[in-house]
Amino acid sequence: MESLAAIRQKILESSHRAGRAEPPLLLAVSKFQPVEKMRALYEQGQRDFGENYVQELVAKAGEFRAQGIPDARFHFIGKLQTNKVKALLPAVSAIHSVDSLKLLREIAKRGREAGLTPSVYFQVNIDREETKSGFLEEDLPELCNALRETALQEDFAIRPLGLMAIPDPQKNPAGAFERMRELSGKHGGTLGAGLSMGMSGDYEEAIRHGATVIRIGTALFGERKSGLPSDT
């Protein structure tokens, strides 16, 4: 476990070595962590938090608002079921795990009903793992076409921010990160230019390959408690 200041310094140093003018956004992955720990990071200037479960994100966002903290931003980074979208949208800043056209259309529909324009990243199964969801590389042209077509509809409104990936932890992530950068260069005009990639063990490598958002949990909070919330 490292201090927020130490991790920020590593992010700046990695960005400098990579010739980056701006460091990536640091997302503090706070699933299963108490609000008190999150509040401690907030007091040190952290504003963006990542959650994997809808019920937990909504509850924590509500607690922050109840404490008079309206500017904390909550990002959803887990597997999202279509029947949870309506509850999630009012509390979420961005959804990083859009893994199907069906989910994208549900987000757009629920956003329209709520008068919102949801911000989304498209999850790519970059290492083609059977246990992970997401678009395959060859699916992205079809996704771009579908997005361009639906964007012509007056009632379709989402904000595409880019691509997200979680490389196979059994492999060197550098190759996956480089392929993600190539995909972003090819499809970023339609899907968004952002790259949400890199976690506690590989974020410096992700920065080298162009990550614009990195997701750090264990390095900031330590090991998580066991057990899962009810909306897994």
Short mmCIF file of C-alpha atoms in Angstrom, two decimals:
data_model
loop_
_atom_site.label_atom_id
_atom_site.label_comp_id
_atom_site.label_asym_id
_atom_site.label_seq_id
_atom_site.Cartn_x
_atom_site.Cartn_y
_atom_site.Cartn_z
CA MET A 1 0.00 0.00 0.00
CA GLU A 2 1.34 3.42 -1.00
CA SER A 3 0.31 6.96 -0.24
CA LEU A 4 -1.71 8.93 -2.74
CA ALA A 5 1.15 11.42 -3.00
CA ALA A 6 3.65 8.66 -3.83
CA ILE A 7 1.44 7.21 -6.55
CA ARG A 8 0.81 10.64 -8.02
CA GLN A 9 4.55 11.22 -8.15
CA LYS A 10 5.08 7.93 -9.98
CA ILE A 11 2.34 8.88 -12.44
CA LEU A 12 4.01 12.21 -13.14
CA GLU A 13 7.43 10.61 -13.56
CA SER A 14 6.06 7.92 -15.89
CA SER A 15 4.23 10.56 -17.92
CA HIS A 16 7.39 12.64 -18.19
CA ARG A 17 9.44 9.65 -19.38
CA ALA A 18 6.78 8.90 -21.99
CA GLY A 19 6.86 12.48 -23.26
CA ARG A 20 3.30 13.09 -22.14
CA ALA A 21 2.21 16.69 -21.66
CA GLU A 22 -0.64 15.65 -19.35
CA PRO A 23 -0.74 12.74 -16.89
CA PRO A 24 -3.67 10.31 -17.04
CA LEU A 25 -6.65 10.59 -14.74
CA LEU A 26 -6.21 8.54 -11.58
CA LEU A 27 -9.27 6.46 -10.75
CA ALA A 28 -9.20 5.17 -7.15
CA VAL A 29 -10.85 1.73 -7.28
CA SER A 30 -12.83 1.69 -4.07
CA LYS A 31 -15.00 -1.43 -4.29
CA PHE A 32 -15.59 -2.97 -0.84
CA GLN A 33 -13.76 -0.02 0.75
CA PRO A 34 -15.51 2.05 3.45
CA VAL A 35 -16.53 5.62 2.75
CA GLU A 36 -14.17 6.76 5.52
CA LYS A 37 -11.14 5.59 3.52
CA MET A 38 -12.48 7.21 0.40
CA ARG A 39 -13.13 10.43 2.29
CA ALA A 40 -9.50 10.43 3.46
CA LEU A 41 -8.35 10.34 -0.18
CA TYR A 42 -10.89 13.01 -1.07
CA GLU A 43 -9.36 15.29 1.58
CA GLN A 44 -6.02 14.82 -0.21
CA GLY A 45 -7.53 15.95 -3.51
CA GLN A 46 -8.76 12.69 -5.04
CA ARG A 47 -12.06 13.19 -6.85
CA ASP A 48 -12.60 10.13 -9.07
CA PHE A 49 -13.55 6.73 -7.67
CA GLY A 50 -14.23 3.43 -9.43
CA GLU A 51 -16.84 0.90 -8.35
CA ASN A 52 -17.71 -2.56 -9.68
CA TYR A 53 -21.25 -2.97 -8.33
CA VAL A 54 -24.24 -0.76 -8.97
CA GLN A 55 -25.76 -0.95 -5.50
CA GLU A 56 -22.44 -0.07 -3.86
CA LEU A 57 -21.77 2.85 -6.20
CA VAL A 58 -25.24 4.34 -5.74
CA ALA A 59 -25.04 3.99 -1.95
CA LYS A 60 -21.60 5.59 -1.73
CA ALA A 61 -22.54 8.45 -4.04
CA GLY A 62 -25.53 9.08 -1.79
CA GLU A 63 -23.33 9.07 1.31
CA PHE A 64 -20.96 11.61 -0.21
CA ARG A 65 -23.85 13.89 -1.11
CA ALA A 66 -25.31 13.51 2.38
CA GLN A 67 -21.96 14.63 3.78
CA GLY A 68 -22.11 17.77 1.64
CA ILE A 69 -19.60 16.53 -0.97
CA PRO A 70 -21.20 16.96 -4.40
CA ASP A 71 -18.02 16.99 -6.51
CA ALA A 72 -16.82 13.41 -6.02
CA ARG A 73 -17.15 11.53 -9.30
CA PHE A 74 -18.07 7.86 -9.46
CA HIS A 75 -17.10 5.64 -12.40
CA PHE A 76 -18.57 2.22 -13.05
CA ILE A 77 -15.92 -0.31 -14.07
CA GLY A 78 -17.61 -3.70 -13.52
CA LYS A 79 -19.88 -5.96 -15.50
CA LEU A 80 -23.14 -4.06 -16.03
CA GLN A 81 -26.48 -5.81 -16.43
CA THR A 82 -29.09 -4.04 -18.52
CA ASN A 83 -31.64 -4.15 -15.70
CA LYS A 84 -29.29 -2.10 -13.49
CA VAL A 85 -28.74 0.76 -15.95
CA LYS A 86 -31.69 2.90 -14.86
CA ALA A 87 -30.59 2.90 -11.21
CA LEU A 88 -26.97 3.60 -12.09
CA LEU A 89 -27.20 6.55 -14.48
CA PRO A 90 -28.14 9.36 -12.08
CA ALA A 91 -25.15 8.54 -9.84
CA VAL A 92 -22.41 7.73 -12.34
CA SER A 93 -19.90 10.00 -14.06
CA ALA A 94 -18.80 7.46 -16.68
CA ILE A 95 -19.35 3.80 -17.51
CA HIS A 96 -16.10 2.08 -18.51
CA SER A 97 -17.48 -1.36 -19.33
CA VAL A 98 -19.90 -1.16 -22.26
CA ASP A 99 -19.40 -4.62 -23.75
CA SER A 100 -22.29 -5.04 -26.20
CA LEU A 101 -24.58 -3.13 -28.53
CA LYS A 102 -27.53 -4.30 -26.43
CA LEU A 103 -26.08 -2.62 -23.33
CA LEU A 104 -25.19 0.52 -25.29
CA ARG A 105 -28.75 0.88 -26.55
CA GLU A 106 -30.16 0.37 -23.05
CA ILE A 107 -27.85 3.08 -21.68
CA ALA A 108 -28.92 5.46 -24.45
CA LYS A 109 -32.60 4.67 -23.86
CA ARG A 110 -32.42 5.16 -20.10
CA GLY A 111 -30.31 8.27 -20.50
CA ARG A 112 -32.88 9.76 -22.86
CA GLU A 113 -35.68 9.01 -20.39
CA ALA A 114 -33.74 10.70 -17.59
CA GLY A 115 -32.61 13.67 -19.67
CA LEU A 116 -28.97 12.59 -19.40
CA THR A 117 -26.14 12.06 -21.87
CA PRO A 118 -24.17 9.15 -20.42
CA SER A 119 -20.39 9.03 -20.92
CA VAL A 120 -19.11 5.59 -21.90
CA TYR A 121 -15.99 3.61 -22.69
CA PHE A 122 -16.20 0.47 -24.83
CA GLN A 123 -14.62 -2.60 -23.27
CA VAL A 124 -12.30 -4.57 -25.53
CA ASN A 125 -11.43 -8.20 -24.77
CA ILE A 126 -7.91 -7.50 -25.93
CA ASP A 127 -6.45 -10.92 -25.06
CA ARG A 128 -9.52 -12.85 -26.20
CA GLU A 129 -10.07 -14.44 -22.80
CA GLU A 130 -13.07 -16.73 -22.52
CA THR A 131 -13.79 -15.52 -18.97
CA LYS A 132 -13.98 -11.85 -19.98
CA SER A 133 -16.64 -9.96 -21.85
CA GLY A 134 -16.07 -7.15 -24.30
CA PHE A 135 -15.79 -6.46 -28.00
CA LEU A 136 -13.15 -8.32 -29.97
CA GLU A 137 -10.83 -6.26 -32.13
CA GLU A 138 -12.62 -7.34 -35.30
CA ASP A 139 -15.98 -6.25 -33.83
CA LEU A 140 -14.99 -2.60 -33.59
CA PRO A 141 -15.73 -1.58 -37.23
CA GLU A 142 -19.28 -2.92 -36.82
CA LEU A 143 -19.59 -1.04 -33.51
CA CYS A 144 -18.42 2.17 -35.22
CA ASN A 145 -20.97 1.72 -38.00
CA ALA A 146 -23.77 1.08 -35.51
CA LEU A 147 -22.77 4.10 -33.47
CA ARG A 148 -22.69 6.36 -36.51
CA GLU A 149 -26.09 5.12 -37.65
CA THR A 150 -27.80 5.47 -34.27
CA ALA A 151 -26.20 8.85 -33.69
CA LEU A 152 -28.33 10.17 -36.55
CA GLN A 153 -31.44 9.52 -34.48
CA GLU A 154 -32.56 12.57 -32.57
CA ASP A 155 -33.38 10.57 -29.45
CA PHE A 156 -29.99 8.81 -29.23
CA ALA A 157 -27.46 10.63 -27.08
CA ILE A 158 -24.35 9.20 -25.48
CA ARG A 159 -20.85 10.59 -25.12
CA PRO A 160 -18.22 8.09 -26.35
CA LEU A 161 -15.00 8.58 -24.38
CA GLY A 162 -12.85 5.77 -25.74
CA LEU A 163 -11.79 2.17 -25.14
CA MET A 164 -11.20 0.16 -21.97
CA ALA A 165 -9.31 -3.08 -21.44
CA ILE A 166 -8.04 -5.41 -18.73
CA PRO A 167 -5.17 -7.48 -20.17
CA ASP A 168 -4.63 -11.11 -19.24
CA PRO A 169 -2.75 -11.00 -15.90
CA GLN A 170 -0.78 -14.11 -16.94
CA LYS A 171 0.82 -12.23 -19.85
CA ASN A 172 3.12 -9.27 -20.24
CA PRO A 173 0.64 -6.38 -20.63
CA ALA A 174 2.84 -4.29 -22.93
CA GLY A 175 1.63 -6.00 -26.08
CA ALA A 176 -2.03 -5.60 -25.11
CA PHE A 177 -1.53 -1.94 -24.25
CA GLU A 178 0.18 -1.30 -27.57
CA ARG A 179 -2.66 -2.98 -29.48
CA MET A 180 -5.13 -0.83 -27.55
CA ARG A 181 -3.24 2.28 -28.61
CA GLU A 182 -3.39 1.14 -32.24
CA LEU A 183 -7.13 0.47 -31.99
CA SER A 184 -7.65 3.90 -30.47
CA GLY A 185 -5.77 5.49 -33.34
CA LYS A 186 -7.91 3.60 -35.85
CA HIS A 187 -11.36 4.05 -34.27
CA GLY A 188 -10.99 6.97 -31.86
CA GLY A 189 -12.78 9.38 -34.16
CA THR A 190 -16.02 7.50 -33.59
CA LEU A 191 -15.51 5.69 -30.30
CA GLY A 192 -13.59 8.42 -28.47
CA ALA A 193 -9.87 8.97 -28.05
CA GLY A 194 -9.54 7.93 -24.39
CA LEU A 195 -7.83 4.76 -23.16
CA SER A 196 -8.93 3.40 -19.78
CA MET A 197 -6.25 0.83 -18.96
CA GLY A 198 -3.63 0.04 -16.35
CA MET A 199 -4.03 -1.07 -12.74
CA SER A 200 -1.90 -1.27 -9.59
CA GLY A 201 0.63 -3.71 -11.04
CA ASP A 202 1.01 -2.29 -14.54
CA TYR A 203 -0.11 1.34 -14.63
CA GLU A 204 3.35 2.70 -15.40
CA GLU A 205 3.51 0.49 -18.50
CA ALA A 206 -0.02 1.59 -19.44
CA ILE A 207 1.03 5.24 -19.21
CA ARG A 208 3.92 4.52 -21.58
CA HIS A 209 1.39 3.23 -24.10
CA GLY A 210 -0.98 6.16 -23.90
CA ALA A 211 -3.45 5.44 -21.08
CA THR A 212 -5.64 8.45 -20.33
CA VAL A 213 -7.30 6.81 -17.30
CA ILE A 214 -5.61 4.38 -14.90
CA ARG A 215 -7.49 2.36 -12.30
CA ILE A 216 -5.64 1.80 -9.02
CA GLY A 217 -7.13 -0.02 -6.03
CA THR A 218 -4.83 -2.28 -4.03
CA ALA A 219 -1.84 0.08 -4.18
CA LEU A 220 -3.98 2.83 -2.64
CA PHE A 221 -6.24 0.96 -0.23
CA GLY A 222 -4.46 -2.30 0.50
CA GLU A 223 -6.16 -5.68 0.20
CA ARG A 224 -9.95 -5.67 -0.02
CA LYS A 225 -12.36 -7.43 2.28
CA SER A 226 -13.80 -10.68 1.03
CA GLY A 227 -17.45 -11.05 0.16
CA LEU A 228 -19.68 -9.63 -2.53
CA PRO A 229 -22.64 -7.26 -2.43
CA SER A 230 -26.06 -8.45 -3.43
CA ASP A 231 -26.08 -7.10 -7.00
CA THR A 232 -23.19 -9.11 -8.42
#
